[in-house]
Every structure is written in C-alpha cells, then in structure tokens.
Amino acid sequence: MDTRPGETELHAWVDGQLAPRRAAEVAQWLAAHPDEAARVAAWQAQRAGLQALHAGLLDEPAPPHLARALIAPPRRARRFEALAAGLLLALGALLGYGAAEWRRPPAVAAQAAAPGFVREAMAAHAVYVPEQRHPVEVDAAQQAHLVQWLSKRLGAPLRVPVLDDEGLRLVGGRLLPGEAGQARAQFMYEDAQGRRATLYVSVLGSAAAPGASAPAAFQWGGDGPTHSFYWVDGRQGYALSADLPRARLQALATAVYRQLEAPAGLPGAGGNPQPGGPAH
C-alpha cells in the first residue's frame, strides 16, 4: 500500500470501524512506517485509558435533574430528548465508540466483540485469498523453511496441519503484522475447485493458567460471505477462515485442532513439527 491513509482513516482503524480489506491495507502501511505506527499506538493506549477511566459511568444512576425530567410535563419532552441524546453521544465519545456504535447491526456488533486477532485474520483472508500470482510469500515446496522462519518470527514453535484427507492442499504461507507490531502467521489451503481457506496463528500476551486442561472452545465469527471458527489454546490464538458453509468449516476446524493437539511425531500430528514440541 503506497497511499498514506488520512487522519480520519487512522482514527477509524484504531476504533475498528474500517472494512476488513481496508483495515488490512492500513495495518500493512503502518508496519512499513514505524514512526506513524508509534503515533497510532499512542492513540490506542489513550483510547484504552479513557475506556477504563469512564467504564463506571454506565452503572451510575442518572443525575437528579435528568431523573426529574422523566416525569416532566409533555411540553418539555423534546427538550429532554435532546438532552438525553446529548448524554448518549457524550458517553459514546468518552468510551471511544461514537454514536454509530449504538446503531450497529447485531452481526457487526458480534464481529467487533471478537478478539483482535480474529478481525486481523478475516482482513488478511479478504486481502490474500483473491491473489492469483502472489497468494503466499513462501510456497508449500519450501514447507520446512516456512515453518522454521515463521516459528522464529512469532517466538513459538508452529506446526502446519495436513488437510489432504479433507480435500485441501497446502499452498504456502506468509508473515503478517498484528496489533502492537506483533508478528502473525497465515497458512493458505486450496481445494480442487480453487476455493481457499486460511489458518491464522497469533501468539498472545499471556499464557493459560498452569495445569489448565480444558479443551479449547470454538467460537463462530462472520463478515459477509467469509466465516471463521476461532479458538485460543494456551498462548496461541487460531482462526480458520473460508467462504464455506458453517458445517464444512467446522469440520475443517476440528481436523486442524486435533492435529495441533496431537503430540509431535505421532500419527495425526501436523507436518514439520519443530524442536520443543507442540506450540501450546
């Protein structure tokens, strides 16, 4: 992406208001411009601070003068409506959402509630799946190098699930930027009809509690024709995205999860495990 995003677009990116494709383009531009990325990161920190500082406002009782307005004569109804609308707008600004957040359709609100890495995964899917000449940085013929390189950049040993029995072959993978400058990995698969699925892998900031053994729970996310099943296992977050029916994508996600859970070197384990065991 060569065109600099405007200030309005950068603020919209921080607030999660850009379309997935444009959000991915802005993320790529920021990755190539560290000074601007640092400025935007400061906005993100300020936004988080405002949210934390004013989170309790929504639980506070209405001020007495507003409460009295609720039982005011009808002739004051319009004045109260204007006051109430102003209060909602002010609260929205303080919490970093803006007035549009109150009118979001349920599907959009659910997508915004998904973890950041899921939104990144769907944006990356939308950007790279249509590519015909350069869908990946490193193709499947160099899978050993691909896994070693991405494992080093993410700081965790990665494994690539083998989905041949599910009708999908590995195309290859690429390195992508995530939030706060963190590295992400994307592996791309393709079926005989040319339909593609992507597995997005992120390393999260905190590990699961020691001894935690509960299985990861799949969550469903969607944005237009693209759907994702995502889950968190230990310190790693996964999102499998494709333009496929829910049942088909869930079957693929289950196959991926089982392979990633299998001990390295045993039947069912994904290809090319790296020294150090599974990435959990």
mmCIF file of C-alpha atoms in Angstrom:
data_model
loop_
_atom_site.group_PDB
_atom_site.id
_atom_site.type_symbol
_atom_site.label_atom_id
_atom_site.label_comp_id
_atom_site.label_asym_id
_atom_site.label_seq_id
_atom_site.Cartn_x
_atom_site.Cartn_y
_atom_site.Cartn_z
ATOM 1 C CA MET A 1 0.000 0.000 0.000
ATOM 2 C CA ASP A 2 1.635 3.243 -1.186
ATOM 3 C CA THR A 3 -1.141 5.752 -0.423
ATOM 4 C CA ARG A 4 -0.951 7.242 3.032
ATOM 5 C CA PRO A 5 -4.195 6.824 4.983
ATOM 6 C CA GLY A 6 -5.700 10.096 6.158
ATOM 7 C CA GLU A 7 -6.103 11.057 9.802
ATOM 8 C CA THR A 8 -9.782 10.094 9.696
ATOM 9 C CA GLU A 9 -8.919 6.635 8.387
ATOM 10 C CA LEU A 10 -6.234 6.136 11.025
ATOM 11 C CA HIS A 11 -8.688 7.013 13.776
ATOM 12 C CA ALA A 12 -11.265 4.687 12.218
ATOM 13 C CA TRP A 13 -8.641 1.910 12.166
ATOM 14 C CA VAL A 14 -7.963 2.416 15.885
ATOM 15 C CA ASP A 15 -11.715 2.257 16.591
ATOM 16 C CA GLY A 16 -12.205 -0.884 14.455
ATOM 17 C CA GLN A 17 -14.525 0.979 12.047
ATOM 18 C CA LEU A 18 -12.780 0.181 8.739
ATOM 19 C CA ALA A 19 -13.869 -2.584 6.389
ATOM 20 C CA PRO A 20 -11.647 -5.704 6.740
ATOM 21 C CA ARG A 21 -9.821 -5.196 3.421
ATOM 22 C CA ARG A 22 -9.036 -1.546 4.122
ATOM 23 C CA ALA A 23 -8.074 -2.350 7.716
ATOM 24 C CA ALA A 24 -5.508 -4.845 6.428
ATOM 25 C CA GLU A 25 -4.113 -2.251 3.994
ATOM 26 C CA VAL A 26 -3.747 0.311 6.768
ATOM 27 C CA ALA A 27 -2.065 -2.285 9.010
ATOM 28 C CA GLN A 28 0.439 -3.038 6.236
ATOM 29 C CA TRP A 29 1.127 0.676 5.727
ATOM 30 C CA LEU A 30 1.720 1.141 9.464
ATOM 31 C CA ALA A 31 4.095 -1.834 9.511
ATOM 32 C CA ALA A 32 6.178 -0.057 6.868
ATOM 33 C CA HIS A 33 6.088 3.306 8.713
ATOM 34 C CA PRO A 34 7.220 2.728 12.322
ATOM 35 C CA ASP A 35 7.002 6.410 13.322
ATOM 36 C CA GLU A 36 3.352 6.580 12.321
ATOM 37 C CA ALA A 37 2.737 3.183 13.936
ATOM 38 C CA ALA A 38 4.102 4.544 17.222
ATOM 39 C CA ARG A 39 1.781 7.551 16.967
ATOM 40 C CA VAL A 40 -1.218 5.311 16.319
ATOM 41 C CA ALA A 41 -0.190 3.028 19.182
ATOM 42 C CA ALA A 42 -0.307 6.067 21.474
ATOM 43 C CA TRP A 43 -3.877 6.692 20.343
ATOM 44 C CA GLN A 44 -4.745 3.082 21.130
ATOM 45 C CA ALA A 45 -3.278 3.437 24.618
ATOM 46 C CA GLN A 46 -5.203 6.697 25.149
ATOM 47 C CA ARG A 47 -8.438 5.043 23.980
ATOM 48 C CA ALA A 48 -7.936 2.121 26.365
ATOM 49 C CA GLY A 49 -7.235 4.531 29.213
ATOM 50 C CA LEU A 50 -10.420 6.524 28.550
ATOM 51 C CA GLN A 51 -12.449 3.328 28.424
ATOM 52 C CA ALA A 52 -11.043 2.177 31.760
ATOM 53 C CA LEU A 53 -11.395 5.622 33.348
ATOM 54 C CA HIS A 54 -15.055 6.093 32.429
ATOM 55 C CA ALA A 55 -16.288 2.499 32.381
ATOM 56 C CA GLY A 56 -18.195 3.053 35.627
ATOM 57 C CA LEU A 57 -20.334 5.848 34.177
ATOM 58 C CA LEU A 58 -22.723 3.381 32.589
ATOM 59 C CA ASP A 59 -23.509 1.864 36.007
ATOM 60 C CA GLU A 60 -24.094 5.152 37.803
ATOM 61 C CA PRO A 61 -27.658 6.366 38.496
ATOM 62 C CA ALA A 62 -28.948 9.226 36.387
ATOM 63 C CA PRO A 63 -28.307 12.721 37.854
ATOM 64 C CA PRO A 64 -31.316 14.094 39.802
ATOM 65 C CA HIS A 65 -32.166 16.742 37.218
ATOM 66 C CA LEU A 66 -32.337 14.084 34.489
ATOM 67 C CA ALA A 67 -34.442 11.827 36.698
ATOM 68 C CA ARG A 68 -36.877 14.725 37.298
ATOM 69 C CA ALA A 69 -37.077 15.302 33.564
ATOM 70 C CA LEU A 70 -38.517 11.816 33.153
ATOM 71 C CA ILE A 71 -41.706 12.981 34.879
ATOM 72 C CA ALA A 72 -41.727 16.449 33.363
ATOM 73 C CA PRO A 73 -44.851 17.804 31.575
ATOM 74 C CA PRO A 74 -45.260 16.810 27.890
ATOM 75 C CA ARG A 75 -44.227 20.275 26.646
ATOM 76 C CA ARG A 76 -40.705 19.546 27.885
ATOM 77 C CA ALA A 77 -40.448 16.183 26.111
ATOM 78 C CA ARG A 78 -38.466 17.483 23.169
ATOM 79 C CA ARG A 79 -36.030 19.298 25.422
ATOM 80 C CA PHE A 80 -35.456 16.122 27.422
ATOM 81 C CA GLU A 81 -34.978 14.040 24.272
ATOM 82 C CA ALA A 82 -32.311 16.439 23.085
ATOM 83 C CA LEU A 83 -30.620 16.310 26.491
ATOM 84 C CA ALA A 84 -30.737 12.526 26.593
ATOM 85 C CA ALA A 85 -29.361 12.284 23.055
ATOM 86 C CA GLY A 86 -26.519 14.594 24.021
ATOM 87 C CA LEU A 87 -25.758 12.453 27.064
ATOM 88 C CA LEU A 88 -25.603 9.288 24.952
ATOM 89 C CA LEU A 89 -23.291 10.950 22.453
ATOM 90 C CA ALA A 90 -21.051 12.208 25.241
ATOM 91 C CA LEU A 91 -20.850 8.783 26.853
ATOM 92 C CA GLY A 92 -20.108 7.227 23.478
ATOM 93 C CA ALA A 93 -17.262 9.658 22.898
ATOM 94 C CA LEU A 94 -15.835 9.033 26.359
ATOM 95 C CA LEU A 95 -15.912 5.285 25.846
ATOM 96 C CA GLY A 96 -14.301 5.566 22.434
ATOM 97 C CA TYR A 97 -17.193 4.129 20.457
ATOM 98 C CA GLY A 98 -19.059 7.106 18.984
ATOM 99 C CA ALA A 99 -22.749 7.340 18.207
ATOM 100 C CA ALA A 100 -22.574 4.798 15.378
ATOM 101 C CA GLU A 101 -21.802 2.011 17.870
ATOM 102 C CA TRP A 102 -25.336 2.238 19.288
ATOM 103 C CA ARG A 103 -26.846 1.571 15.860
ATOM 104 C CA ARG A 104 -24.646 -1.328 14.772
ATOM 105 C CA PRO A 105 -26.443 -4.336 13.289
ATOM 106 C CA PRO A 106 -26.125 -7.476 15.509
ATOM 107 C CA ALA A 107 -23.737 -9.209 13.091
ATOM 108 C CA VAL A 108 -21.384 -6.218 13.020
ATOM 109 C CA ALA A 109 -21.506 -5.831 16.806
ATOM 110 C CA ALA A 110 -20.692 -9.525 17.251
ATOM 111 C CA GLN A 111 -17.745 -9.212 14.886
ATOM 112 C CA ALA A 112 -16.436 -6.194 16.826
ATOM 113 C CA ALA A 113 -16.662 -8.240 20.026
ATOM 114 C CA ALA A 114 -14.348 -10.928 18.641
ATOM 115 C CA PRO A 115 -10.690 -10.860 19.745
ATOM 116 C CA GLY A 116 -8.418 -8.587 17.764
ATOM 117 C CA PHE A 117 -6.564 -11.466 16.119
ATOM 118 C CA VAL A 118 -9.859 -12.740 14.625
ATOM 119 C CA ARG A 119 -10.552 -9.414 12.930
ATOM 120 C CA GLU A 120 -6.970 -9.416 11.669
ATOM 121 C CA ALA A 121 -7.425 -12.972 10.339
ATOM 122 C CA MET A 122 -10.565 -12.104 8.404
ATOM 123 C CA ALA A 123 -8.982 -8.958 6.980
ATOM 124 C CA ALA A 124 -5.902 -10.912 5.856
ATOM 125 C CA HIS A 125 -8.143 -13.595 4.355
ATOM 126 C CA ALA A 126 -10.044 -10.991 2.337
ATOM 127 C CA VAL A 127 -6.795 -9.431 1.066
ATOM 128 C CA TYR A 128 -4.787 -12.504 0.053
ATOM 129 C CA VAL A 129 -7.324 -15.171 -0.974
ATOM 130 C CA PRO A 130 -8.160 -13.416 -4.299
ATOM 131 C CA GLU A 131 -4.458 -13.177 -5.218
ATOM 132 C CA GLN A 132 -3.532 -15.359 -8.174
ATOM 133 C CA ARG A 133 0.168 -14.597 -8.706
ATOM 134 C CA HIS A 134 1.311 -13.997 -5.109
ATOM 135 C CA PRO A 135 -1.147 -15.564 -2.667
ATOM 136 C CA VAL A 136 1.727 -16.589 -0.340
ATOM 137 C CA GLU A 137 5.287 -15.487 0.417
ATOM 138 C CA VAL A 138 6.733 -18.999 0.713
ATOM 139 C CA ASP A 139 5.080 -21.870 -1.148
ATOM 140 C CA ALA A 140 4.426 -25.396 0.076
ATOM 141 C CA ALA A 141 7.509 -26.756 -1.712
ATOM 142 C CA GLN A 142 9.585 -24.979 0.980
ATOM 143 C CA GLN A 143 7.391 -26.007 3.901
ATOM 144 C CA ALA A 144 10.262 -26.843 6.267
ATOM 145 C CA HIS A 145 11.800 -23.400 5.715
ATOM 146 C CA LEU A 146 8.374 -21.734 6.012
ATOM 147 C CA VAL A 147 7.638 -23.316 9.392
ATOM 148 C CA GLN A 148 11.114 -22.615 10.768
ATOM 149 C CA TRP A 149 11.000 -18.983 9.624
ATOM 150 C CA LEU A 150 7.524 -18.258 10.980
ATOM 151 C CA SER A 151 8.244 -20.069 14.260
ATOM 152 C CA LYS A 152 11.270 -17.860 14.795
ATOM 153 C CA ARG A 153 9.393 -14.659 13.973
ATOM 154 C CA LEU A 154 6.414 -15.489 16.218
ATOM 155 C CA GLY A 155 8.646 -16.783 19.011
ATOM 156 C CA ALA A 156 6.821 -20.104 19.303
ATOM 157 C CA PRO A 157 7.136 -23.489 17.576
ATOM 158 C CA LEU A 158 4.477 -23.785 14.867
ATOM 159 C CA ARG A 159 3.018 -26.803 13.095
ATOM 160 C CA VAL A 160 1.167 -26.894 9.792
ATOM 161 C CA PRO A 161 -1.896 -29.167 9.745
ATOM 162 C CA VAL A 162 -2.166 -31.584 6.822
ATOM 163 C CA LEU A 163 -5.651 -31.359 5.311
ATOM 164 C CA ASP A 164 -5.251 -33.621 2.263
ATOM 165 C CA ASP A 165 -7.848 -36.041 3.664
ATOM 166 C CA GLU A 166 -10.222 -33.077 3.891
ATOM 167 C CA GLY A 167 -9.689 -32.242 0.231
ATOM 168 C CA LEU A 168 -7.364 -29.282 0.816
ATOM 169 C CA ARG A 169 -3.728 -28.946 -0.174
ATOM 170 C CA LEU A 170 -1.278 -26.503 1.383
ATOM 171 C CA VAL A 171 -0.481 -23.558 -0.903
ATOM 172 C CA GLY A 172 2.056 -21.952 1.443
ATOM 173 C CA GLY A 173 2.164 -19.179 3.990
ATOM 174 C CA ARG A 174 3.263 -15.688 4.862
ATOM 175 C CA LEU A 175 4.295 -13.409 7.725
ATOM 176 C CA LEU A 176 1.847 -10.651 8.645
ATOM 177 C CA PRO A 177 1.849 -7.722 11.087
ATOM 178 C CA GLY A 178 -0.553 -7.775 14.025
ATOM 179 C CA GLU A 179 -1.567 -5.279 16.665
ATOM 180 C CA ALA A 180 1.213 -3.548 18.591
ATOM 181 C CA GLY A 181 3.738 -4.679 15.979
ATOM 182 C CA GLN A 182 3.401 -8.377 16.831
ATOM 183 C CA ALA A 183 4.111 -10.957 14.143
ATOM 184 C CA ARG A 184 1.343 -13.226 12.829
ATOM 185 C CA ALA A 185 1.383 -16.255 10.523
ATOM 186 C CA GLN A 186 -1.067 -17.155 7.774
ATOM 187 C CA PHE A 187 -1.193 -20.585 6.118
ATOM 188 C CA MET A 188 -3.284 -20.949 2.964
ATOM 189 C CA TYR A 189 -5.024 -24.074 1.658
ATOM 190 C CA GLU A 190 -6.906 -24.728 -1.594
ATOM 191 C CA ASP A 191 -9.349 -27.408 -2.754
ATOM 192 C CA ALA A 192 -9.816 -28.932 -6.214
ATOM 193 C CA GLN A 193 -12.354 -26.230 -7.130
ATOM 194 C CA GLY A 194 -9.922 -23.450 -6.271
ATOM 195 C CA ARG A 195 -11.712 -22.455 -3.059
ATOM 196 C CA ARG A 196 -9.298 -21.311 -0.382
ATOM 197 C CA ALA A 197 -9.138 -21.448 3.388
ATOM 198 C CA THR A 198 -6.621 -19.693 5.626
ATOM 199 C CA LEU A 199 -5.336 -20.585 9.086
ATOM 200 C CA TYR A 200 -4.188 -17.510 11.012
ATOM 201 C CA VAL A 201 -1.917 -18.034 14.008
ATOM 202 C CA SER A 202 -1.105 -15.454 16.682
ATOM 203 C CA VAL A 203 0.892 -15.641 19.905
ATOM 204 C CA LEU A 204 -0.987 -13.882 22.671
ATOM 205 C CA GLY A 205 0.476 -11.913 25.524
ATOM 206 C CA SER A 206 -0.342 -14.176 28.466
ATOM 207 C CA ALA A 207 -0.269 -17.917 28.929
ATOM 208 C CA ALA A 208 -3.102 -20.048 30.186
ATOM 209 C CA ALA A 209 -3.104 -20.916 33.867
ATOM 210 C CA PRO A 210 -0.638 -23.694 34.755
ATOM 211 C CA GLY A 211 -2.287 -27.088 34.656
ATOM 212 C CA ALA A 212 -5.268 -25.887 32.640
ATOM 213 C CA SER A 213 -6.505 -28.864 30.653
ATOM 214 C CA ALA A 214 -9.977 -27.836 29.449
ATOM 215 C CA PRO A 215 -10.287 -28.186 25.663
ATOM 216 C CA ALA A 216 -10.329 -25.008 23.622
ATOM 217 C CA ALA A 217 -13.866 -23.906 22.713
ATOM 218 C CA PHE A 218 -14.647 -22.987 19.111
ATOM 219 C CA GLN A 219 -16.257 -19.607 18.509
ATOM 220 C CA TRP A 220 -18.012 -18.592 15.304
ATOM 221 C CA GLY A 221 -17.477 -15.308 13.521
ATOM 222 C CA GLY A 222 -18.677 -13.978 10.197
ATOM 223 C CA ASP A 223 -18.268 -10.974 7.910
ATOM 224 C CA GLY A 224 -20.260 -11.184 4.669
ATOM 225 C CA PRO A 225 -19.507 -14.442 2.822
ATOM 226 C CA THR A 226 -16.358 -15.057 4.860
ATOM 227 C CA HIS A 227 -16.713 -17.071 8.074
ATOM 228 C CA SER A 228 -14.265 -18.066 10.769
ATOM 229 C CA PHE A 229 -14.015 -20.586 13.541
ATOM 230 C CA TYR A 230 -11.552 -19.367 16.141
ATOM 231 C CA TRP A 231 -10.176 -20.620 19.422
ATOM 232 C CA VAL A 232 -7.431 -19.936 21.951
ATOM 233 C CA ASP A 233 -5.175 -22.708 23.205
ATOM 234 C CA GLY A 234 -2.592 -21.682 25.790
ATOM 235 C CA ARG A 235 -0.792 -18.637 24.422
ATOM 236 C CA GLN A 236 -1.806 -19.185 20.815
ATOM 237 C CA GLY A 237 -4.888 -17.945 19.043
ATOM 238 C CA TYR A 238 -6.124 -19.622 15.869
ATOM 239 C CA ALA A 239 -8.677 -18.503 13.279
ATOM 240 C CA LEU A 240 -9.681 -20.691 10.339
ATOM 241 C CA SER A 241 -11.435 -18.588 7.677
ATOM 242 C CA ALA A 242 -13.129 -19.550 4.408
ATOM 243 C CA ASP A 243 -16.089 -18.789 2.178
ATOM 244 C CA LEU A 244 -17.676 -22.128 3.088
ATOM 245 C CA PRO A 245 -20.861 -23.323 4.815
ATOM 246 C CA ARG A 246 -20.659 -23.404 8.584
ATOM 247 C CA ALA A 247 -20.813 -27.217 8.866
ATOM 248 C CA ARG A 248 -17.980 -27.668 6.368
ATOM 249 C CA LEU A 249 -15.783 -25.062 8.045
ATOM 250 C CA GLN A 250 -16.437 -26.561 11.481
ATOM 251 C CA ALA A 251 -15.316 -29.978 10.210
ATOM 252 C CA LEU A 252 -12.098 -28.416 8.918
ATOM 253 C CA ALA A 253 -11.544 -26.555 12.197
ATOM 254 C CA THR A 254 -11.999 -29.801 14.114
ATOM 255 C CA ALA A 255 -9.425 -31.549 11.904
ATOM 256 C CA VAL A 256 -6.971 -28.673 12.423
ATOM 257 C CA TYR A 257 -7.482 -28.658 16.179
ATOM 258 C CA ARG A 258 -6.986 -32.416 16.508
ATOM 259 C CA GLN A 259 -3.724 -32.286 14.602
ATOM 260 C CA LEU A 260 -2.402 -29.380 16.625
ATOM 261 C CA GLU A 261 -3.319 -31.230 19.829
ATOM 262 C CA ALA A 262 -1.598 -34.461 18.746
ATOM 263 C CA PRO A 263 1.897 -34.873 20.249
ATOM 264 C CA ALA A 264 4.619 -34.086 17.733
ATOM 265 C CA GLY A 265 5.861 -37.128 15.837
ATOM 266 C CA LEU A 266 2.714 -39.235 16.413
ATOM 267 C CA PRO A 267 0.171 -40.122 13.707
ATOM 268 C CA GLY A 268 -2.222 -37.231 13.168
ATOM 269 C CA ALA A 269 0.314 -34.571 14.057
ATOM 270 C CA GLY A 270 0.663 -31.688 11.624
ATOM 271 C CA GLY A 271 3.624 -31.552 9.273
ATOM 272 C CA ASN A 272 7.130 -30.459 10.195
ATOM 273 C CA PRO A 273 6.974 -30.137 13.978
ATOM 274 C CA GLN A 274 9.801 -28.006 15.284
ATOM 275 C CA PRO A 275 12.096 -28.825 18.215
ATOM 276 C CA GLY A 276 10.427 -28.079 21.501
ATOM 277 C CA GLY A 277 7.162 -29.938 20.944
ATOM 278 C CA PRO A 278 3.700 -28.665 20.092
ATOM 279 C CA ALA A 279 3.008 -24.941 20.230
ATOM 280 C CA HIS A 280 0.611 -24.824 23.201
#
